Amino acid sequence: MPTYRDEVVVLRTHKLGEADRIVTLLSRRHGKLRAVAKGVRRTSSRFGSRLEPFMVADVQLYQGRSLDIVQQAESLGAYGADIAVHYDRYTAASAMVETADRLNEAEATPQQYLLLVGGLRSLARGEHVSRSILDSYLLRAMALSGWAPALDECARCSRVGPHDAFVAQLGGMVCGDCAPVGSARLAPETARLLQSLMSGEWDDVDAAAPAATAAASGLIAAYAQWHLERGIRSLSHVEAPR
């Protein structure tokens, strides 16, 4: 059986036997992978700490019949420690890797890998509010999967905005004629914030009022979970923006 190398982000792990782990990885070139890391739970393991959630590594894998086997792992981004010591960073990172784990194989592209690495790096460095990093990641991850929300025009009739209603089930912003009764109404600042989070205009994101940030976070969470067709469990632990 052949061996191969790739850059990976560790999404999750679970125990196997007395000393092994099964690791779920998002790789740069091979999509999502599940592999056995033998002996990594022993204190003498050479690379156990490099295969923890939120870590980025260059790995060599042996192609097995059902699960590949990790043969080597070299750290490329040791983000786990800096994320784990801050509750807000940890919960945001958990929601990000859970979202990445929900991607099907066709959606697990190099762009998704780079987006996740960038988000984890930003969290580890504390560059912005953790919830805003998560919100930006969710919007962009949905866009890369073909579910970009309509923010500039009506998602239903394509009428050019600005509009003040957001309906996750319809695909984003909708005009007054298309908005169902009871649709969430957005303040103009919230609508602008959604666009800034999508485009990465961090000066505008960081300067947004808490009310707009909280409103945008709720809409983004609803939108992502609607398109993933089930809840993101980690989102229930993410602190609300203040």
XYZ file of N, CA and C in Angstrom:
726
model
N 0.844 -1.190 0.000
C 0.000 0.000 0.000
C 0.886 1.248 0.000
N 0.501 2.298 -0.723
C 1.345 3.491 -0.822
C 1.240 4.378 0.416
N 2.247 5.213 0.559
C 2.209 6.261 1.575
C 2.068 7.601 0.868
N 1.605 8.596 1.606
C 1.458 9.939 1.042
C 1.588 10.954 2.163
N 1.872 12.196 1.776
C 1.992 13.298 2.732
C 0.949 14.365 2.429
N 0.573 15.085 3.472
C -0.355 16.198 3.281
C -0.313 17.088 4.518
N -0.792 18.319 4.341
C -0.982 19.226 5.465
C -2.403 19.037 5.973
N -2.577 18.995 7.299
C -3.889 18.695 7.865
C -4.184 19.590 9.071
N -5.486 19.776 9.319
C -5.976 20.318 10.582
C -6.672 19.180 11.313
N -6.380 19.016 12.590
C -7.034 17.974 13.379
C -8.397 18.490 13.824
N -9.456 17.813 13.386
C -10.818 18.223 13.729
C -11.291 17.602 15.033
N -11.070 16.317 15.197
C -11.478 15.643 16.432
C -10.716 14.332 16.562
N -10.753 13.805 17.759
C -10.094 12.526 18.033
C -10.977 11.698 18.949
N -10.803 10.386 18.902
C -11.397 9.547 19.941
C -10.534 8.317 20.148
N -10.656 7.757 21.338
C -9.769 6.689 21.770
C -10.022 5.410 20.988
N -8.962 4.660 20.799
C -9.029 3.342 20.173
C -8.108 2.426 20.955
N -8.669 1.410 21.567
C -7.851 0.490 22.358
C -7.238 1.186 23.558
N -6.080 0.709 23.972
C -5.432 1.224 25.175
C -4.521 2.409 24.910
N -3.978 2.534 23.709
C -2.970 3.576 23.491
C -3.141 4.343 22.185
N -4.085 3.914 21.340
C -4.222 4.520 20.020
C -5.370 5.541 19.998
N -5.398 6.311 18.920
C -6.502 7.229 18.682
C -6.895 7.169 17.211
N -8.166 7.404 16.948
C -8.627 7.680 15.593
C -8.750 9.190 15.470
N -8.111 9.763 14.461
C -8.130 11.208 14.273
C -8.878 11.531 12.975
N -9.730 12.531 13.046
C -10.424 13.035 11.865
C -9.726 14.310 11.440
N -9.335 14.377 10.182
C -8.485 15.447 9.678
C -9.124 16.115 8.462
N -8.930 17.417 8.353
C -9.229 18.120 7.103
C -7.896 18.421 6.454
N -7.665 17.844 5.297
C -6.364 17.978 4.642
C -6.426 18.988 3.505
N -5.264 19.409 3.096
C -5.184 20.415 2.032
C -5.484 19.815 0.663
N -5.028 18.586 0.422
C -5.133 18.022 -0.929
C -6.001 16.766 -1.020
N -6.313 16.127 0.105
C -7.034 14.858 0.051
C -8.397 14.906 0.738
N -8.919 16.107 0.992
C -10.229 16.208 1.616
C -10.204 15.777 3.076
N -11.327 15.248 3.536
C -11.410 14.772 4.912
C -10.835 13.362 5.003
N -10.102 13.126 6.090
C -9.453 11.839 6.288
C -9.743 11.332 7.696
N -9.801 10.016 7.839
C -9.835 9.378 9.160
C -8.671 8.401 9.209
N -7.884 8.509 10.254
C -6.669 7.706 10.328
C -6.425 7.272 11.764
N -5.673 6.195 11.908
C -5.271 5.696 13.220
C -3.893 6.249 13.553
N -3.775 6.827 14.730
C -2.474 7.265 15.250
C -2.097 6.304 16.365
N -1.166 5.430 16.076
C -0.838 4.345 17.000
C 0.057 4.845 18.135
N -0.291 4.465 19.348
C 0.542 4.740 20.508
C 0.574 6.186 20.968
N -0.301 7.050 20.426
C -0.175 8.480 20.744
C -0.633 8.816 22.156
N -1.323 7.905 22.823
C -1.753 8.178 24.192
C -0.703 7.781 25.221
N 0.391 7.222 24.760
C 1.493 6.922 25.674
C 2.334 8.178 25.876
N 2.879 8.346 27.064
C 3.702 9.533 27.345
C 4.964 9.551 26.507
N 5.379 8.398 26.008
C 6.591 8.324 25.196
C 6.333 8.578 23.719
N 5.075 8.870 23.348
C 4.751 9.069 21.939
C 5.536 10.237 21.362
N 6.038 10.057 20.140
C 6.842 11.087 19.484
C 5.993 12.218 18.924
N 4.738 11.948 18.602
C 3.952 12.999 17.964
C 2.528 13.101 18.481
N 2.259 12.568 19.667
C 0.898 12.621 20.194
C 0.369 14.032 20.345
N 1.188 14.960 20.835
C 0.733 16.331 21.059
C 0.480 17.077 19.754
N 1.009 16.579 18.651
C 0.812 17.233 17.357
C -0.498 16.817 16.705
N -1.186 15.855 17.298
C -2.421 15.340 16.727
C -3.591 15.560 17.677
N -3.609 16.730 18.296
C -4.721 17.154 19.138
C -5.597 18.119 18.336
N -6.881 18.267 18.724
C -7.756 19.203 17.999
C -7.169 20.602 17.918
N -7.393 21.254 16.796
C -6.965 22.612 16.449
C -5.499 22.680 16.018
N -4.788 21.573 16.011
C -3.393 21.591 15.597
C -3.308 21.447 14.077
N -2.298 22.079 13.495
C -2.027 21.982 12.057
C -0.692 21.259 11.903
N -0.665 20.251 11.049
C 0.538 19.417 10.960
C 0.773 18.951 9.535
N 2.030 18.634 9.269
C 2.433 17.954 8.034
C 2.560 16.484 8.399
N 1.729 15.643 7.811
C 1.700 14.237 8.208
C 2.039 13.331 7.038
N 2.603 12.203 7.371
C 2.788 11.122 6.407
C 1.871 9.991 6.818
N 1.087 9.498 5.861
C 0.101 8.462 6.156
C 0.319 7.248 5.268
N 0.016 6.114 5.841
C 0.047 4.835 5.125
C -1.390 4.488 4.766
N -1.641 4.229 3.497
C -3.006 4.017 3.032
C -3.464 2.614 3.392
N -4.419 2.530 4.315
C -4.952 1.243 4.743
C -6.242 0.898 4.024
N -6.817 -0.231 4.397
C -8.034 -0.684 3.731
C -9.248 0.149 4.137
N -9.408 0.386 5.418
C -10.546 1.180 5.886
C -10.102 2.486 6.524
N -9.041 2.437 7.312
C -8.479 3.630 7.938
C -7.009 3.727 7.584
N -6.558 4.923 7.263
C -5.134 5.133 7.036
C -4.415 5.143 8.382
N -3.095 5.079 8.333
C -2.283 5.049 9.551
C -1.289 6.200 9.505
N -1.262 6.987 10.573
C -0.320 8.096 10.663
C 1.061 7.535 10.993
N 2.033 7.827 10.127
C 3.394 7.366 10.351
C 4.291 8.459 10.920
N 4.095 9.695 10.480
C 4.883 10.823 10.955
C 3.979 12.047 11.063
N 4.352 12.962 11.947
C 3.613 14.225 12.079
C 4.568 15.308 12.541
N 4.641 16.387 11.760
C 5.467 17.541 12.108
C 4.566 18.759 12.254
N 4.724 19.486 13.336
C 3.850 20.628 13.618
C 4.077 21.762 12.637
N 2.972 22.304 12.111
C 3.005 23.508 11.276
C 2.368 24.692 11.985
N 1.449 24.406 12.892
C 0.770 25.465 13.642
C 0.276 24.925 14.965
N 0.970 25.244 16.038
C 0.607 24.754 17.372
C -0.384 25.717 18.007
N -1.628 25.687 17.538
C -2.630 26.642 17.989
C -3.422 26.150 19.195
N -3.380 24.853 19.447
C -4.227 24.273 20.478
C -4.039 24.873 21.857
N -2.797 25.050 22.295
C -2.535 25.538 23.651
C -3.056 26.955 23.844
N -2.816 27.835 22.869
C -3.266 29.220 22.996
C -4.784 29.340 22.909
N -5.421 28.408 22.228
C -6.885 28.421 22.139
C -7.509 27.843 23.405
N -6.954 26.754 23.906
C -7.583 26.031 25.012
C -7.624 26.809 26.320
N -6.711 27.742 26.523
C -6.668 28.467 27.802
C -7.657 29.628 27.860
N -8.367 29.896 26.774
C -9.375 30.958 26.745
C -10.713 30.335 26.364
N -11.698 30.446 27.243
C -12.982 29.789 27.001
C -13.618 30.257 25.700
N -13.587 31.569 25.439
C -14.236 32.079 24.231
C -13.554 31.575 22.974
N -12.225 31.488 22.998
C -11.506 30.967 21.832
C -11.793 29.481 21.646
N -11.804 28.754 22.758
C -12.001 27.307 22.679
C -13.377 26.961 22.114
N -14.414 27.633 22.597
C -15.757 27.312 22.115
C -15.928 27.728 20.653
N -15.342 28.867 20.270
C -15.417 29.287 18.868
C -14.678 28.297 17.974
N -13.487 27.875 18.389
C -12.719 26.901 17.604
C -13.461 25.576 17.502
N -14.117 25.171 18.586
C -14.872 23.915 18.560
C -16.001 23.978 17.544
N -16.685 25.125 17.476
C -17.753 25.278 16.485
C -17.193 25.286 15.064
N -16.010 25.854 14.884
C -15.401 25.895 13.557
C -15.008 24.500 13.079
N -14.353 23.718 13.931
C -13.934 22.387 13.479
C -15.137 21.461 13.333
N -16.179 21.668 14.141
C -17.397 20.871 13.974
C -18.045 21.173 12.628
N -18.067 22.440 12.258
C -18.602 22.817 10.948
C -17.786 22.184 9.833
N -16.457 22.259 9.940
C -15.593 21.650 8.923
C -15.814 20.142 8.842
N -16.087 19.516 9.979
C -16.318 18.073 9.996
C -17.628 17.706 9.308
N -18.572 18.644 9.256
C -19.855 18.376 8.599
C -19.771 18.456 7.080
N -18.697 19.000 6.551
C -18.565 19.107 5.102
C -18.515 17.718 4.490
N -19.207 17.545 3.367
C -19.037 16.267 2.679
C -17.750 16.304 1.853
N -17.386 15.188 1.306
C -16.069 15.079 0.664
C -15.909 16.062 -0.491
N -16.998 16.311 -1.236
C -16.915 17.231 -2.372
C -16.670 18.664 -1.917
N -17.082 18.992 -0.687
C -16.932 20.359 -0.180
C -15.612 20.566 0.556
N -14.910 19.489 0.901
C -13.676 19.593 1.685
C -12.505 19.936 0.761
N -12.486 21.165 0.305
C -11.548 21.623 -0.712
C -10.313 22.267 -0.076
N -9.270 22.521 -0.869
C -8.124 23.269 -0.335
C -8.519 24.633 0.217
N -9.513 25.280 -0.386
C -9.953 26.584 0.106
C -10.575 26.463 1.496
N -11.322 25.383 1.742
C -11.886 25.167 3.074
C -10.773 24.930 4.096
N -9.758 24.190 3.692
C -8.612 23.951 4.583
C -7.931 25.266 4.951
N -7.641 26.092 3.961
C -6.947 27.356 4.212
C -7.816 28.297 5.046
N -9.125 28.303 4.810
C -10.024 29.139 5.598
C -9.993 28.731 7.066
N -10.038 27.434 7.333
C -10.026 26.954 8.709
C -8.696 27.251 9.390
N -7.591 27.033 8.692
C -6.283 27.337 9.260
C -6.188 28.823 9.622
N -6.650 29.678 8.719
C -6.612 31.110 8.979
C -7.461 31.495 10.180
N -8.623 30.883 10.313
C -9.481 31.177 11.450
C -8.878 30.733 12.768
N -8.300 29.532 12.803
C -7.671 29.033 14.030
C -6.454 29.874 14.401
N -5.696 30.293 13.401
C -4.531 31.145 13.673
C -4.982 32.473 14.282
N -6.033 33.052 13.724
C -6.526 34.319 14.242
C -7.043 34.173 15.668
N -7.727 33.065 15.952
C -8.192 32.811 17.321
C -7.017 32.673 18.282
N -6.013 31.878 17.899
C -4.866 31.652 18.776
C -4.144 32.943 19.101
N -4.103 33.859 18.167
C -3.410 35.132 18.371
C -4.304 36.186 19.020
N -5.593 35.901 19.148
C -6.506 36.870 19.737
C -6.629 38.144 18.930
N -6.638 38.021 17.599
C -6.615 39.201 16.742
C -7.930 39.979 16.766
N -9.034 39.273 16.997
C -10.349 39.918 17.021
C -11.209 39.200 18.055
N -12.405 39.709 18.279
C -13.341 39.032 19.169
C -13.613 37.624 18.623
N -13.566 36.645 19.511
C -13.667 35.252 19.068
C -14.959 34.978 18.306
N -16.071 35.521 18.786
C -17.340 35.261 18.121
C -17.352 35.856 16.719
N -16.705 36.993 16.524
C -16.657 37.593 15.188
C -15.817 36.750 14.236
N -14.718 36.184 14.736
C -13.914 35.281 13.905
C -14.752 34.083 13.491
N -15.495 33.523 14.449
C -16.377 32.393 14.147
C -17.438 32.783 13.129
N -18.078 33.926 13.320
C -19.127 34.355 12.392
C -18.590 34.530 10.975
N -17.420 35.153 10.853
C -16.819 35.332 9.541
C -16.491 33.978 8.907
N -15.962 33.068 9.727
C -15.651 31.725 9.215
C -16.913 31.027 8.707
N -17.995 31.077 9.483
C -19.219 30.383 9.084
C -19.760 30.930 7.764
N -19.787 32.247 7.623
C -20.272 32.835 6.372
C -19.422 32.390 5.186
N -18.107 32.435 5.353
C -17.227 32.091 4.233
C -17.250 30.597 3.947
N -17.339 29.776 4.989
C -17.416 28.327 4.772
C -18.682 27.966 4.011
N -19.796 28.610 4.360
C -21.032 28.363 3.625
C -20.895 28.806 2.165
N -20.240 29.949 1.945
C -20.052 30.445 0.582
C -19.201 29.482 -0.244
N -18.131 28.962 0.341
C -17.274 28.024 -0.380
C -17.994 26.721 -0.701
N -19.004 26.382 0.090
C -19.778 25.163 -0.157
C -20.930 25.395 -1.129
N -21.033 26.631 -1.654
C -22.080 26.935 -2.618
C -23.326 27.531 -2.008
N -23.242 27.925 -0.729
C -24.403 28.474 -0.035
C -24.153 29.908 0.402
N -23.562 30.702 -0.442
C -23.304 32.100 -0.089
C -24.626 32.821 0.136
N -24.791 33.493 1.277
C -26.041 34.214 1.504
C -26.137 35.452 0.621
N -27.337 35.748 0.176
C -27.572 36.990 -0.571
C -27.551 38.145 0.422
N -26.660 39.106 0.209
C -26.539 40.244 1.116
C -26.795 41.581 0.418
N -26.593 41.631 -0.887
C -26.755 42.883 -1.639
C -28.060 42.951 -2.413
N -28.692 41.802 -2.642
C -29.936 41.770 -3.414
C -30.869 40.747 -2.790
N -32.114 40.777 -3.184
C -33.099 39.851 -2.640
C -32.768 38.422 -3.070
N -32.744 37.513 -2.101
C -32.411 36.125 -2.389
C -33.473 35.441 -3.246
N -34.679 36.014 -3.279
C -35.775 35.365 -3.996
C -36.034 35.964 -5.368
N -36.049 37.296 -5.464
C -36.390 37.925 -6.741
C -35.233 38.724 -7.346
N -34.118 38.799 -6.632
C -32.890 39.473 -7.093
C -33.015 40.989 -7.154
N -34.041 41.555 -6.538
C -34.146 43.015 -6.499
C -32.976 43.588 -5.703
N -32.324 44.589 -6.270
C -31.160 45.182 -5.625
C -31.579 45.895 -4.332
N -30.764 45.701 -3.277
C -31.056 46.289 -1.971
C -30.644 47.742 -1.873
N -30.556 48.264 -0.648
C -30.574 47.479 0.595
C -31.974 47.018 1.005
N -32.000 45.843 1.690
C -33.226 45.305 2.244
C -33.053 45.155 3.746
N -34.146 44.970 4.449
C -34.052 44.922 5.902
C -34.608 43.646 6.510
N -34.789 42.599 5.695
C -35.267 41.310 6.213
C -34.268 40.217 5.836
N -34.043 39.290 6.766
C -33.126 38.168 6.537
C -33.876 36.886 6.858
N -33.917 35.976 5.868
C -34.613 34.697 6.042
C -33.654 33.580 5.623
N -33.185 32.813 6.610
C -32.201 31.761 6.328
C -32.733 30.759 5.309
N -34.024 30.394 5.442
C -34.598 29.381 4.556
C -34.659 29.827 3.105
N -34.700 31.147 2.872
C -34.775 31.670 1.509
C -33.408 32.030 0.946
N -32.381 32.035 1.786
C -31.037 32.267 1.272
C -30.393 33.583 1.634
N -30.978 34.333 2.585
C -30.337 35.573 3.006
C -31.298 36.742 3.049
N -30.826 37.908 2.593
C -31.644 39.119 2.609
C -32.770 39.011 1.577
N -33.941 39.487 1.961
C -35.080 39.477 1.043
C -35.778 40.835 1.103
N -36.423 41.192 0.004
C -37.110 42.475 -0.076
C -38.445 42.402 0.660
N -39.086 43.554 0.813
C -40.350 43.609 1.533
C -41.444 42.775 0.896
N -41.445 42.664 -0.443
C -42.476 41.885 -1.123
C -42.288 40.390 -0.932
N -41.042 39.953 -0.774
C -40.758 38.518 -0.672
C -40.652 38.022 0.769
N -40.526 38.932 1.710
C -40.320 38.537 3.101
C -41.598 37.943 3.686
N -41.543 36.737 4.239
C -42.713 36.158 4.902
C -43.089 36.968 6.142
N -44.324 36.830 6.557
C -44.783 37.496 7.772
C -43.949 37.010 8.958
N -43.504 37.938 9.775
C -42.713 37.575 10.944
C -41.227 37.436 10.688
N -40.761 37.816 9.495
C -39.332 37.722 9.180
C -38.518 38.646 10.083
N -37.273 38.206 10.393
C -36.384 39.031 11.205
C -36.034 40.307 10.443
N -36.203 41.454 11.107
C -35.882 42.747 10.507
C -34.550 43.234 11.048
N -33.705 43.708 10.147
C -32.360 44.117 10.518
C -32.229 45.621 10.535
N -31.487 46.093 11.509
C -31.066 47.490 11.474
C -30.019 47.641 10.378
N -29.898 48.817 9.769
C -28.901 49.009 8.705
C -27.489 48.633 9.137
N -27.121 48.898 10.392
C -25.772 48.564 10.854
C -25.547 47.057 10.868
N -26.585 46.303 11.209
C -26.445 44.838 11.204
C -26.248 44.322 9.786
N -27.004 44.869 8.836
C -26.857 44.452 7.443
C -25.453 44.762 6.930
N -24.932 45.930 7.288
C -23.565 46.279 6.867
C -22.544 45.368 7.527
N -22.799 44.996 8.771
C -21.865 44.112 9.478
C -21.797 42.743 8.821
N -22.919 42.216 8.381
C -22.909 40.934 7.675
C -22.003 40.998 6.448
N -22.082 42.085 5.705
C -21.227 42.242 4.534
C -19.764 42.354 4.930
N -19.475 43.050 6.021
C -18.089 43.198 6.469
C -17.516 41.866 6.931
N -18.324 41.063 7.620
C -17.868 39.746 8.066
C -17.581 38.836 6.872
N -18.399 38.944 5.847
C -18.177 38.123 4.647
C -16.912 38.536 3.907
N -16.665 39.827 3.819
C -15.534 40.329 3.026
C -14.268 40.518 3.846
N -14.341 40.321 5.169
C -13.145 40.463 5.999
C -12.714 41.892 6.224
N -13.654 42.812 6.301
C -13.338 44.213 6.606
C -13.303 44.369 8.131
N -12.156 44.018 8.704
C -12.089 43.853 10.154
C -12.144 45.170 10.915
N -11.740 46.264 10.330
C -11.876 47.547 11.016
C -13.352 47.844 11.293
N -14.194 47.565 10.311
C -15.633 47.786 10.491
C -16.226 46.776 11.474
N -15.760 45.529 11.390
C -16.265 44.497 12.305
C -15.927 44.848 13.755
N -14.677 45.234 13.984
C -14.235 45.525 15.350
C -14.923 46.756 15.928
N -15.360 47.657 15.064
C -15.991 48.903 15.527
C -17.501 48.779 15.667
N -18.073 47.635 15.315
C -19.527 47.486 15.331
C -20.069 47.528 16.758
N -21.276 48.034 16.899
C -21.938 48.105 18.198
C -22.300 46.704 18.675
N -22.294 46.477 19.989
C -22.640 45.152 20.515
C -23.993 44.634 20.043
N -24.980 45.511 19.934
C -26.305 45.070 19.495
C -26.264 44.526 18.070
N -25.528 45.184 17.192
C -25.406 44.720 15.808
C -24.641 43.410 15.744
N -23.585 43.306 16.550
C -22.795 42.076 16.573
C -23.634 40.894 17.046
N -24.421 41.100 18.102
C -25.269 40.027 18.619
C -26.327 39.619 17.598
N -26.938 40.596 16.942
C -27.963 40.293 15.945
C -27.377 39.529 14.770
N -26.217 39.959 14.286
C -25.570 39.278 13.168
C -25.200 37.843 13.539
N -24.696 37.641 14.748
C -24.309 36.294 15.185
C -25.492 35.345 15.182
N -26.651 35.820 15.669
C -27.828 34.968 15.683
C -28.281 34.577 14.288
N -28.243 35.526 13.359
C -28.642 35.237 11.979
C -27.677 34.265 11.307
N -26.386 34.463 11.541
C -25.380 33.599 10.915
C -25.484 32.179 11.445
N -25.699 32.030 12.748
C -25.852 30.697 13.333
C -27.056 29.983 12.736
N -28.179 30.701 12.611
C -29.378 30.104 12.030
C -29.147 29.713 10.573
N -28.467 30.575 9.832
C -28.214 30.311 8.414
C -27.323 29.079 8.229
N -26.230 29.003 8.990
C -25.307 27.878 8.852
C -25.990 26.568 9.225
N -26.734 26.571 10.306
C -27.360 25.332 10.752
C -28.488 24.894 9.816
N -29.157 25.848 9.199
C -30.190 25.489 8.219
C -29.571 24.751 7.039
N -28.456 25.248 6.532
C -27.864 24.632 5.352
C -27.094 23.355 5.678
N -26.616 23.219 6.892
C -25.987 21.966 7.301
C -27.024 20.911 7.669
N -28.283 21.333 7.770
C -29.433 20.462 8.007
C -29.449 19.828 9.394
N -28.633 20.308 10.283
C -28.700 19.893 11.689
C -27.883 20.885 12.506
N -28.118 20.883 13.788
C -27.482 21.865 14.647
C -25.984 21.673 14.785
N -25.296 22.771 15.038
C -23.880 22.732 15.392
C -23.844 22.746 16.920
N -23.587 21.597 17.525
C -23.736 21.470 18.975
C -22.853 22.445 19.733
N -21.654 22.696 19.232
C -20.726 23.566 19.942
C -21.223 24.998 20.040
N -22.123 25.406 19.142
C -22.615 26.785 19.182
C -23.358 27.090 20.477
N -23.925 26.070 21.113
C -24.664 26.307 22.357
C -23.738 26.733 23.489
N -22.436 26.507 23.343
C -21.478 26.879 24.386
C -20.748 28.190 24.074
N -20.963 28.731 22.879
C -20.283 29.964 22.498
C -20.949 31.129 23.197
N -20.137 31.968 23.834
C -20.683 33.112 24.552
C -21.274 34.120 23.577
N -22.389 34.698 23.964
C -23.009 35.735 23.137
C -22.131 36.974 23.096
N -22.077 37.688 21.978
C -21.291 38.916 21.899
C -21.763 39.937 22.926
N -20.820 40.718 23.431
C -21.141 41.743 24.428
C -20.836 43.126 23.881
